mmCIF file of C-alpha atoms in Angstrom:
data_model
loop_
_atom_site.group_PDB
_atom_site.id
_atom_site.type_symbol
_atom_site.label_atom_id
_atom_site.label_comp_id
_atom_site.label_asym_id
_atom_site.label_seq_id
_atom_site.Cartn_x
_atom_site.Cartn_y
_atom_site.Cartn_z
ATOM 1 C CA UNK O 15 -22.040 -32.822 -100.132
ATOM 2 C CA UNK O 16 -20.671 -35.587 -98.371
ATOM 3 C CA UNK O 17 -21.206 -38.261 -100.900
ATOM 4 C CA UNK O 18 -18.427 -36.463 -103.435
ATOM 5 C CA UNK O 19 -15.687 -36.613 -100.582
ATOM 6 C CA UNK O 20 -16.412 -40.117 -100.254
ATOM 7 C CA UNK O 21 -16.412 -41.186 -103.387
ATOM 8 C CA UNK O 22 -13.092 -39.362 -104.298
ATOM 9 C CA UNK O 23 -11.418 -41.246 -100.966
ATOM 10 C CA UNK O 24 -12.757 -44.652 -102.211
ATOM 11 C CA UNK O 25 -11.508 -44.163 -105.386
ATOM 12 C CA UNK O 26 -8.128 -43.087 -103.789
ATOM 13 C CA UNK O 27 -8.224 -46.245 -101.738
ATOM 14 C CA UNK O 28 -8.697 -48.574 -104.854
ATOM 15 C CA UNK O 29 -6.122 -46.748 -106.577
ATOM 16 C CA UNK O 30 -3.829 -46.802 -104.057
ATOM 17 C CA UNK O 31 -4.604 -50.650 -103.693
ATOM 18 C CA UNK O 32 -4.102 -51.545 -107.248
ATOM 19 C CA UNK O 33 -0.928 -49.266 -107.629
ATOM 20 C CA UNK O 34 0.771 -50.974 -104.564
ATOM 21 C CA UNK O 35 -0.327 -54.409 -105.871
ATOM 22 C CA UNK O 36 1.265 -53.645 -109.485
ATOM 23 C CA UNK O 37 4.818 -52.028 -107.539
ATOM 24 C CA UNK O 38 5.113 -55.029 -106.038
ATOM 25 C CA UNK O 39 5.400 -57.363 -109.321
ATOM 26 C CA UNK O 40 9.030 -57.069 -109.802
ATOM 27 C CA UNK O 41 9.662 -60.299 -111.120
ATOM 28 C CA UNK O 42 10.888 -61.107 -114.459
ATOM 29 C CA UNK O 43 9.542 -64.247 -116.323
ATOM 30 C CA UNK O 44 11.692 -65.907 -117.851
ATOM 31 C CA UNK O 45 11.173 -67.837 -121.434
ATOM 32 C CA UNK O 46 13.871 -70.892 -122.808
ATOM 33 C CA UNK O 47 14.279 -71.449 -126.261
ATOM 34 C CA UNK O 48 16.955 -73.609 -127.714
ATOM 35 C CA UNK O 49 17.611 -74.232 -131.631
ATOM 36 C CA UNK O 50 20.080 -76.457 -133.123
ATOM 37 C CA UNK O 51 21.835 -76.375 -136.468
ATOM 38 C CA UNK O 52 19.154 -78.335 -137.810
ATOM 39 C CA UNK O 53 16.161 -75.636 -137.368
ATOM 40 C CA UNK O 54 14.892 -77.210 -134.587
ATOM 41 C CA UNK O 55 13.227 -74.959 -131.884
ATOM 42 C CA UNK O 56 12.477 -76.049 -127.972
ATOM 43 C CA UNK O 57 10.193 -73.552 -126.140
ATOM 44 C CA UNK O 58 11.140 -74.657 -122.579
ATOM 45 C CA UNK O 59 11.194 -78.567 -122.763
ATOM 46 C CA UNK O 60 8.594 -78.471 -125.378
ATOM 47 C CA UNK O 61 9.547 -79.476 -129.165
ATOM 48 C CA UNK O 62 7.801 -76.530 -131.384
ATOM 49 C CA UNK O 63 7.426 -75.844 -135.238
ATOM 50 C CA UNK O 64 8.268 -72.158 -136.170
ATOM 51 C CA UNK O 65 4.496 -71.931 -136.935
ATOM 52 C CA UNK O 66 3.557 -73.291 -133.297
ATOM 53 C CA UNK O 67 6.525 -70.432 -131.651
ATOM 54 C CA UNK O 68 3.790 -68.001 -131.174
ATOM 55 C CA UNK O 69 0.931 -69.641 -130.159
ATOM 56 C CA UNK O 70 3.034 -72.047 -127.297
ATOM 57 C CA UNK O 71 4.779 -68.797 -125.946
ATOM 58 C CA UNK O 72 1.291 -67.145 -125.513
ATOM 59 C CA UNK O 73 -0.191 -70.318 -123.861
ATOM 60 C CA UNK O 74 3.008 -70.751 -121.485
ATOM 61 C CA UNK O 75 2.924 -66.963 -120.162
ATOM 62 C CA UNK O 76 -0.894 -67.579 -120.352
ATOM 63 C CA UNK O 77 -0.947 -70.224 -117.430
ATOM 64 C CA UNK O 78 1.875 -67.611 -115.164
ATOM 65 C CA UNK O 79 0.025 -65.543 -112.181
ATOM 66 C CA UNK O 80 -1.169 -62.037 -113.094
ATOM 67 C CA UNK O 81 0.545 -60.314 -110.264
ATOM 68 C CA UNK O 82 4.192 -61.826 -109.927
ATOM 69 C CA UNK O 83 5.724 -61.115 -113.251
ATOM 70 C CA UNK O 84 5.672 -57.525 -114.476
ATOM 71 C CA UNK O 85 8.374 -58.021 -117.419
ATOM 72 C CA UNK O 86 9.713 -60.777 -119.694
ATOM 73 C CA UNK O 87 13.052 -61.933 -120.823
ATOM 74 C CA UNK O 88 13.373 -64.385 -123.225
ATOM 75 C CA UNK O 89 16.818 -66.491 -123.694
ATOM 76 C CA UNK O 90 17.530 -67.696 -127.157
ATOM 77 C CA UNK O 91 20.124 -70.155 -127.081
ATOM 78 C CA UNK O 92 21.068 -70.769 -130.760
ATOM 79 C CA UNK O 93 23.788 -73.106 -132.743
ATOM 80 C CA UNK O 94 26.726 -70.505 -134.241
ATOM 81 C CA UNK O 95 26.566 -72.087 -137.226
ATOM 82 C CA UNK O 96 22.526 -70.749 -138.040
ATOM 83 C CA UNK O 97 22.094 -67.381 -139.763
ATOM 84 C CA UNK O 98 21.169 -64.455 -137.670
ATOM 85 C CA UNK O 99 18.174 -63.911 -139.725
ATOM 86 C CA UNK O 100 16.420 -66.883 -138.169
ATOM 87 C CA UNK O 101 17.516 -65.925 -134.935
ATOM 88 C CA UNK O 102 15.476 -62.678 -135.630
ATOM 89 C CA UNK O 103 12.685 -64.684 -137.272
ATOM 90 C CA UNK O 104 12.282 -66.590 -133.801
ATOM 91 C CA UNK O 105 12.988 -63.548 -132.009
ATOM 92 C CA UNK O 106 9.509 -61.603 -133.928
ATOM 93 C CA UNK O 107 7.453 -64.515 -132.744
ATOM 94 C CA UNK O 108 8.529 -64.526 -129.636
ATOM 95 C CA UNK O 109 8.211 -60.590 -128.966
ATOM 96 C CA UNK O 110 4.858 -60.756 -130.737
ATOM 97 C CA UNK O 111 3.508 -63.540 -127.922
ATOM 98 C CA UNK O 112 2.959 -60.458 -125.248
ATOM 99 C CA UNK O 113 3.473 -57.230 -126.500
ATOM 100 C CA UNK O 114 1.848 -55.259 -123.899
ATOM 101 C CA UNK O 115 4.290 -56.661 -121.517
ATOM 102 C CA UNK O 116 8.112 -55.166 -121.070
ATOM 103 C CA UNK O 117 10.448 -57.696 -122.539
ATOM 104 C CA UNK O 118 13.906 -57.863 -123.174
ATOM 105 C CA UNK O 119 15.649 -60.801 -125.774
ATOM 106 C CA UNK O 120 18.915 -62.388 -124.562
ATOM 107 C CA UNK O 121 20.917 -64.384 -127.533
ATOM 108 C CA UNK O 122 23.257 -66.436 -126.835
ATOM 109 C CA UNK O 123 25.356 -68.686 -129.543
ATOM 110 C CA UNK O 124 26.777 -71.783 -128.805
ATOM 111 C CA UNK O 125 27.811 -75.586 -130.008
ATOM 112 C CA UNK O 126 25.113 -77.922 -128.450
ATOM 113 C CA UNK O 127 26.909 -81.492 -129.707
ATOM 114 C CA UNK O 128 27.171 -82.063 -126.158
ATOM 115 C CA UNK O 129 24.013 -80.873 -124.488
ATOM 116 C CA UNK O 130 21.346 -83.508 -123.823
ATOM 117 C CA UNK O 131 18.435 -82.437 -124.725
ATOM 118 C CA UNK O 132 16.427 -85.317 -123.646
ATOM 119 C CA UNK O 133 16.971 -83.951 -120.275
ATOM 120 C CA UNK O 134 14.645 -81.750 -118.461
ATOM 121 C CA UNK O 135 16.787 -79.548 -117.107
ATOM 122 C CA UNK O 136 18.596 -78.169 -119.703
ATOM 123 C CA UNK O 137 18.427 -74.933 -119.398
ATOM 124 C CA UNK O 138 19.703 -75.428 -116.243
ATOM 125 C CA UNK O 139 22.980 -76.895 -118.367
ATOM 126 C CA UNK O 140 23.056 -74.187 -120.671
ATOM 127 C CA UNK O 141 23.015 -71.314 -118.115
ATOM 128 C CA UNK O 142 26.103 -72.808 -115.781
ATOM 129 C CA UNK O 143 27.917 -72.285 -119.083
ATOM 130 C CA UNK O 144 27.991 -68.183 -117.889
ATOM 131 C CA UNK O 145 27.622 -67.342 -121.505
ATOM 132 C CA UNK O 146 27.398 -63.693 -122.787
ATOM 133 C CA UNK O 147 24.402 -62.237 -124.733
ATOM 134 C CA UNK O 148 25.187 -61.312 -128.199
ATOM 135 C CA UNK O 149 25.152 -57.620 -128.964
ATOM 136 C CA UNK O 150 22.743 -56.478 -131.437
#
């Protein structure tokens, strides 16, 4: 009889441990992705294919640690002059990457002519712009 109270307080215990572990994730990942008027997509600082989208995502939130992130937010920073359609297209891919994780998609629209993307830090360029999201 006192092996079931046991049991139930180690399983309590673990429960307890794991539950605490998860509450403290409360960090959002965030994912980068820049296209220009000519189609072309960066994932981060990475040059990607629309065919490569979905398998780069998955390898970048791959390689984060299990226990910091518990959500995602991607930021698609897109030319105005591309139709919203491939904005979605990119969008699918990207939501399709980690689906069992909480995400949320940012767009953004904007004239790159003068961003350098050569640079690493671009994103870093982009977002001191304080650009609103489009709504959907």
């Amino acid at each position: 009889m006192l092996i079931k109270p046991i049991k139930f307080k180690i399983i309590t215990f673990f429960f307890s441990f794991f539950v605490s572990i998860f509450a403290t994730a409360q960090e959002a990942f965030e994912v980068n992705i820049f296209v220009d008027a000519e189609k072309n997509i960066y994932l981060e600082e990475q040059k990607v294919s629309m065919s490569e989208l979905l398998k780069e995502t998955k390898a970048l939130i791959y390689k984060q640690p299990a226990l910091k992130y518990d959500r995602l937010i991607y930021n698609i920073y897109a030319d105005k002059n591309l139709k919203h359609g491939f904005v979605m297209d990119i969008n699918h891919q990207l939501l399709r990457a980690m689906e069992a994780l909480k995400s949320k998609t940012n767009k953004y629209l904007l004239e790159y002519k003068n961003l350098d993307l050569d640079k690493a830090n671009w994103q870093l360029e982009i977002k001191s712009l304080k650009l609103d999201a489009i709504k959907d």
